[in-house]
mmCIF file of C-alpha atoms in Angstrom:
data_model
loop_
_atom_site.group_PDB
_atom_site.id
_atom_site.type_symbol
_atom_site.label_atom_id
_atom_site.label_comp_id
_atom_site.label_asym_id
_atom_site.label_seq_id
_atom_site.Cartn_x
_atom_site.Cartn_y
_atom_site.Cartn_z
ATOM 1 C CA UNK A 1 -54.650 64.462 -9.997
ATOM 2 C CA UNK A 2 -53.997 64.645 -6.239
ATOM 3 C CA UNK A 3 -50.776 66.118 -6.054
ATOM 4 C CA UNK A 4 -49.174 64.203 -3.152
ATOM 5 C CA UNK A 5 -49.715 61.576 -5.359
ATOM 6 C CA UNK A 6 -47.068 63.201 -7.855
ATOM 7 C CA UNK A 7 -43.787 61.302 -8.033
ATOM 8 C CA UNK A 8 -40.835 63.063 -8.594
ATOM 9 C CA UNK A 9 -36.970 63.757 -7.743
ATOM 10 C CA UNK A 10 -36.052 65.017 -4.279
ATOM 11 C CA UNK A 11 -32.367 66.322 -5.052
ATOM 12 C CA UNK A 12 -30.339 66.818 -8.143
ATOM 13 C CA UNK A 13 -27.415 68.499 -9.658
ATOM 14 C CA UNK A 14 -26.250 71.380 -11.549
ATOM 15 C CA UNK A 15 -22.807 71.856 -12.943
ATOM 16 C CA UNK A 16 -21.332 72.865 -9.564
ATOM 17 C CA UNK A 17 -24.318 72.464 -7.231
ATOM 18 C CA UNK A 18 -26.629 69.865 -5.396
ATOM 19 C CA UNK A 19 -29.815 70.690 -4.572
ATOM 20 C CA UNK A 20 -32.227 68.909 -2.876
ATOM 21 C CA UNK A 21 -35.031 68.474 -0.107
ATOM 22 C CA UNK A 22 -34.857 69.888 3.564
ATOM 23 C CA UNK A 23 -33.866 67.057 5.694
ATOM 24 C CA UNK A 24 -34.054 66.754 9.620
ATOM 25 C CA UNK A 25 -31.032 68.082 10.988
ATOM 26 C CA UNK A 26 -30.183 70.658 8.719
ATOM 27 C CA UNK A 27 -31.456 73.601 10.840
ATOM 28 C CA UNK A 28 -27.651 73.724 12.093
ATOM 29 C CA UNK A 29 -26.724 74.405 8.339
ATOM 30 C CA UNK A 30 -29.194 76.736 7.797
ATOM 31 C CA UNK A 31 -28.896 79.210 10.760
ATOM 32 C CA UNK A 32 -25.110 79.168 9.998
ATOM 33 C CA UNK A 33 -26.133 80.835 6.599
ATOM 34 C CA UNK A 34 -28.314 82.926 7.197
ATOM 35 C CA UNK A 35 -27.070 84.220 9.943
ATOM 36 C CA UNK A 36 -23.733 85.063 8.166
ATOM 37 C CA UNK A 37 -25.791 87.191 6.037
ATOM 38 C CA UNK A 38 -28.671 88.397 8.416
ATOM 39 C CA UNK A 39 -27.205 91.980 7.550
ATOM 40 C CA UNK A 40 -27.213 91.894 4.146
ATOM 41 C CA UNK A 41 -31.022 90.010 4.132
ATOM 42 C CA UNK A 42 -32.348 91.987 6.307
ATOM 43 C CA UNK A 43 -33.827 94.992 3.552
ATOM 44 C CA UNK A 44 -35.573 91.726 2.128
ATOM 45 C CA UNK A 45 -36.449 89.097 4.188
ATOM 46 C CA UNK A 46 -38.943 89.014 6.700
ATOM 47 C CA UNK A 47 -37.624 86.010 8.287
ATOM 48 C CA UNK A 48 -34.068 87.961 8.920
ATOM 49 C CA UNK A 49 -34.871 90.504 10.885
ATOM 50 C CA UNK A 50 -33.147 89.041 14.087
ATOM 51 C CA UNK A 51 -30.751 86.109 14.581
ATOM 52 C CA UNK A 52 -32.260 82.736 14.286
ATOM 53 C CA UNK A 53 -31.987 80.403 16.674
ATOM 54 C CA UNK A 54 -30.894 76.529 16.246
ATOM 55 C CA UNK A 55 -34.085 75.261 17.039
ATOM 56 C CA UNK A 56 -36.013 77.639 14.939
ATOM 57 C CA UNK A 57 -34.063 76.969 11.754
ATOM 58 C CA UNK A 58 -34.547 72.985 12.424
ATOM 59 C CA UNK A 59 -38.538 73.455 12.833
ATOM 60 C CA UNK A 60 -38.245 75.854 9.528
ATOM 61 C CA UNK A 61 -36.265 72.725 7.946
ATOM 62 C CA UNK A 62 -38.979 69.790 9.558
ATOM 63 C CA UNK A 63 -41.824 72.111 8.467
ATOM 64 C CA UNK A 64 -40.575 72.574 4.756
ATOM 65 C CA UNK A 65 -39.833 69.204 4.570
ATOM 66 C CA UNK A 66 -43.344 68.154 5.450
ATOM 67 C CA UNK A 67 -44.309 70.773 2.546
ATOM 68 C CA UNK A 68 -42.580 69.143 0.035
ATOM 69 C CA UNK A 69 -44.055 65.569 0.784
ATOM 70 C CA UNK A 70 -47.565 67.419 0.616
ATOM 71 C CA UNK A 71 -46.953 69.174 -2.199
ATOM 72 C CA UNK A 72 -47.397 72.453 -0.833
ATOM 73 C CA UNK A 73 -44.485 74.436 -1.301
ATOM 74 C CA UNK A 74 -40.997 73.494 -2.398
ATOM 75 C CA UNK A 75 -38.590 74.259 -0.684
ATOM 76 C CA UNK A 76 -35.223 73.587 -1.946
ATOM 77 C CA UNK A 77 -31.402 73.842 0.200
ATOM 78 C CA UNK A 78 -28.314 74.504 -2.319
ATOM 79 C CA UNK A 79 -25.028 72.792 -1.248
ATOM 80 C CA UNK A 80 -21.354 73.063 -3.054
ATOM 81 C CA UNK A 81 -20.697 70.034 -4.823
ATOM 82 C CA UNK A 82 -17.060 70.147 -4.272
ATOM 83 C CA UNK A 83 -17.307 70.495 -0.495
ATOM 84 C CA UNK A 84 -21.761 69.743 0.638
ATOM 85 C CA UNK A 85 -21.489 73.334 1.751
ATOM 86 C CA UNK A 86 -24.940 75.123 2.039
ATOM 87 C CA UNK A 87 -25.105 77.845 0.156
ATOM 88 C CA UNK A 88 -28.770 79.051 -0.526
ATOM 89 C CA UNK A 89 -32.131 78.784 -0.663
ATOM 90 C CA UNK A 90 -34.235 78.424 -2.825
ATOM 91 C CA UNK A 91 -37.702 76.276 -4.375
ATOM 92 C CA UNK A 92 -40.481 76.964 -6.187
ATOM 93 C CA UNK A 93 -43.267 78.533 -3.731
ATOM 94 C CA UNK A 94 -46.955 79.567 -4.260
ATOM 95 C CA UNK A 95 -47.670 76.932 -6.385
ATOM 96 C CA UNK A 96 -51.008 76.339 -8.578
ATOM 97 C CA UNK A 97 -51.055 72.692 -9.583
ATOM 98 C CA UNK A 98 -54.062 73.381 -12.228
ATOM 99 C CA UNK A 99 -51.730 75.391 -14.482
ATOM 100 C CA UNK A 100 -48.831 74.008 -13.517
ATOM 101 C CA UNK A 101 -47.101 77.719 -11.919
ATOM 102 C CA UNK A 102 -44.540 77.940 -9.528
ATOM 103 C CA UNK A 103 -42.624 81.102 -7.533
ATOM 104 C CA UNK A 104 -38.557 80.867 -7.399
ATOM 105 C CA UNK A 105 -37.884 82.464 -4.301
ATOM 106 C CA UNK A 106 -34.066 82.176 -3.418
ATOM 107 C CA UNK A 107 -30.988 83.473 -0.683
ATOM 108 C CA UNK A 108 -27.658 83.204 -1.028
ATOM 109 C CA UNK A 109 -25.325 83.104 2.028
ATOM 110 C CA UNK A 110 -23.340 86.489 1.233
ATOM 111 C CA UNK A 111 -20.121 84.389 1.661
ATOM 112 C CA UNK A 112 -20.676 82.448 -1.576
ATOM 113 C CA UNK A 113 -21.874 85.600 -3.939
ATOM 114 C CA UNK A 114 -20.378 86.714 -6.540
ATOM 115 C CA UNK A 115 -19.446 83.521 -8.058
ATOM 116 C CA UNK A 116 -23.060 82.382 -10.082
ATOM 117 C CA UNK A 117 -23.648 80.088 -7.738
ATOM 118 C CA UNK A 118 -27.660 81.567 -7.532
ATOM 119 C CA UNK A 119 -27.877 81.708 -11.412
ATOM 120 C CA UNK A 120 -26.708 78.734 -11.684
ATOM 121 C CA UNK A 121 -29.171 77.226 -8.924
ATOM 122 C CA UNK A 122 -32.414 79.183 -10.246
ATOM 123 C CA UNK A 123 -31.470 77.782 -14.027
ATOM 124 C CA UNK A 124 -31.325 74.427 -12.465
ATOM 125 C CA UNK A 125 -34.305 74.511 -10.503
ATOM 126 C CA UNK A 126 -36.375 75.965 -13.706
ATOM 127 C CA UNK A 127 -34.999 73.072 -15.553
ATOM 128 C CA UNK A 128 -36.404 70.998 -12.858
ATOM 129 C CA UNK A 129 -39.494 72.740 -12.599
ATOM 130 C CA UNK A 130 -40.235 72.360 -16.572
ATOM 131 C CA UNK A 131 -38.757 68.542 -17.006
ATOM 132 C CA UNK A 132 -40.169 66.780 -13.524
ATOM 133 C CA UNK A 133 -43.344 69.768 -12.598
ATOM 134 C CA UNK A 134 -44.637 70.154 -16.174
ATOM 135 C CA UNK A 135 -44.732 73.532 -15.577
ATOM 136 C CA UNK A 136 -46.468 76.128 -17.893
ATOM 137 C CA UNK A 137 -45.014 79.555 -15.639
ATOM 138 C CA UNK A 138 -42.485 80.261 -13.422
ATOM 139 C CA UNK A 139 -42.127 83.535 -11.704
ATOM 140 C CA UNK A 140 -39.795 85.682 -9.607
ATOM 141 C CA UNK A 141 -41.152 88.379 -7.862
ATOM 142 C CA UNK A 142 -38.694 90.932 -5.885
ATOM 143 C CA UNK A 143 -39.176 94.261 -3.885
ATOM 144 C CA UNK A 144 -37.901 96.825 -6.934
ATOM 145 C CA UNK A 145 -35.187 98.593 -4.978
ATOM 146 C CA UNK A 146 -33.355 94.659 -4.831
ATOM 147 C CA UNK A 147 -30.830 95.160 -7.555
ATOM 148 C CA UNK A 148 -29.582 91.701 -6.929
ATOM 149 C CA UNK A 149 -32.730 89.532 -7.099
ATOM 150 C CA UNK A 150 -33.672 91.444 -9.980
ATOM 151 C CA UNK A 151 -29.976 90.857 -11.651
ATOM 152 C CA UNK A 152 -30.279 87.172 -10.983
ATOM 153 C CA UNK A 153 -33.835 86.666 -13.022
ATOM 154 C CA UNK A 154 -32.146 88.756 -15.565
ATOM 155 C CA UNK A 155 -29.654 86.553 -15.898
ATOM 156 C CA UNK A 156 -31.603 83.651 -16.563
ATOM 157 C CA UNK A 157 -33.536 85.022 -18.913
ATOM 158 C CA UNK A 158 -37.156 85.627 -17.241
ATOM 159 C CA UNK A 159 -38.941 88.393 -18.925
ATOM 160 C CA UNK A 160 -39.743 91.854 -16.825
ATOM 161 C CA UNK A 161 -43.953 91.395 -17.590
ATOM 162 C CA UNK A 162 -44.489 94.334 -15.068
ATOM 163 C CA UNK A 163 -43.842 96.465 -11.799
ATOM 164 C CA UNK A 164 -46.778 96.362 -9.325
ATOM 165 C CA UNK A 165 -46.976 99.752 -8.261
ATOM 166 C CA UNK A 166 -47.761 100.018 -4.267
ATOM 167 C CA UNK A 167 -48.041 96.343 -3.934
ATOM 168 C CA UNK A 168 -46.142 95.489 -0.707
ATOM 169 C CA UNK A 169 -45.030 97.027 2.386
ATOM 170 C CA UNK A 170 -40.813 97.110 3.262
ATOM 171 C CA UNK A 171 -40.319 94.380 5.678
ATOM 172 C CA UNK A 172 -39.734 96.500 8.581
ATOM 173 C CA UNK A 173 -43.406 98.038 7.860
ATOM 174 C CA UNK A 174 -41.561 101.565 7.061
ATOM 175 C CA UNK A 175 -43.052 102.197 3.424
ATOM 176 C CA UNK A 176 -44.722 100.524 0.783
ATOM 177 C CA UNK A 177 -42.842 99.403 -1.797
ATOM 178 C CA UNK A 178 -43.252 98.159 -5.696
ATOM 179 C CA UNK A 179 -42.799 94.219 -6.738
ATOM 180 C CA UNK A 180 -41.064 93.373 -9.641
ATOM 181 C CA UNK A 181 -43.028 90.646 -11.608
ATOM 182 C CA UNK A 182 -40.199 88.329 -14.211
ATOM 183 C CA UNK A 183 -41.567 85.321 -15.809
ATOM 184 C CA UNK A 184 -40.841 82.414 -17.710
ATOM 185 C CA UNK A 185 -43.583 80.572 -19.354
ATOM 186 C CA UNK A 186 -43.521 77.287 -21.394
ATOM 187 C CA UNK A 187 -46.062 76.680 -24.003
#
């Protein structure tokens, strides 16, 4: 099956969270957060290695939108409940619709963390991924030396299948660095 033909949720909730689609106009949202955290993203993210700009965020947003409706990659923007805050992040990248198999990638504004506001998103959006996607794998994959990335597929329960020795450079281009591979997979 084609899958822009696939028919499924846009947005839905978690206990404290709605998550959903990048819309048009969010890019003002989105450069708020991640600029508030561009310090502590920076080790990680190539995309944070200088302040972003209004207009880049929204063409980031209107790109990743346009991704979703083609089925290409997921991206997915976390907002407080309580107050339609953005908070992270996150959707289910590098995708292989044969299998079904999906890659959480997620952010969290630093001004939200410590709460389990990302576990909480990533548990939702496996949910999702299982229920809606059909999916047979999910995986998180994080530079080793992030203690936090690594902490949040803990939490969730994906299973440590391996540490790919060598297998990326730092995102400054300084060293090369090993990925941590977690999975869940649904028979």
């Amino acid at each position: 099956m084609n899958p822009v033909l696939f028919d499924f949720p846009t947005e839905f909730y978690t206990e404290r969270l709605f998550i959903r689609i990048p819309l048009p106009g969010d890019g003002k949202l989105m450069v708020e957060a991640v600029n508030s955290s561009i310090e502590e993203f920076k080790p990680w993210l190539p995309f944070a290695q200088e302040k972003q700009t209004v207009e880049e965020a929204e063409a980031h947003i209107r790109k990743s939108h346009a991704e979703f409706l083609q089925r290409t990659n997921l991206q997915l923007l976390v907002f407080l409940k309580d107050t339609d805050e953005l908070i992270a992040s996150s959707g289910l990248h590098h995708i292989n619709w044969d299998i079904p198999k999906f890659e959480i990638g997620y952010w969290l504004d630093s001004r939200f963390s410590g709460k389990g506001y990302m576990t909480e998103a990533v548990e939702g959006i496996s949910a999702f991924a299982f229920k809606e996607l059909h999916a047979k794998r999910l995986e998180i994959r994080c530079d080793a030396r992030n203690k936090k990335s690594r902490a949040v597929a803990e939490r969730v329960g994906f299973n440590l299948e391996g540490i790919l020795e060598n297998s990326a450079m730092a995102v400054d281009g300084s060293e090369i660095r090993d990925t941590c591979v977690y999975a869940r997979v649904r028979k």
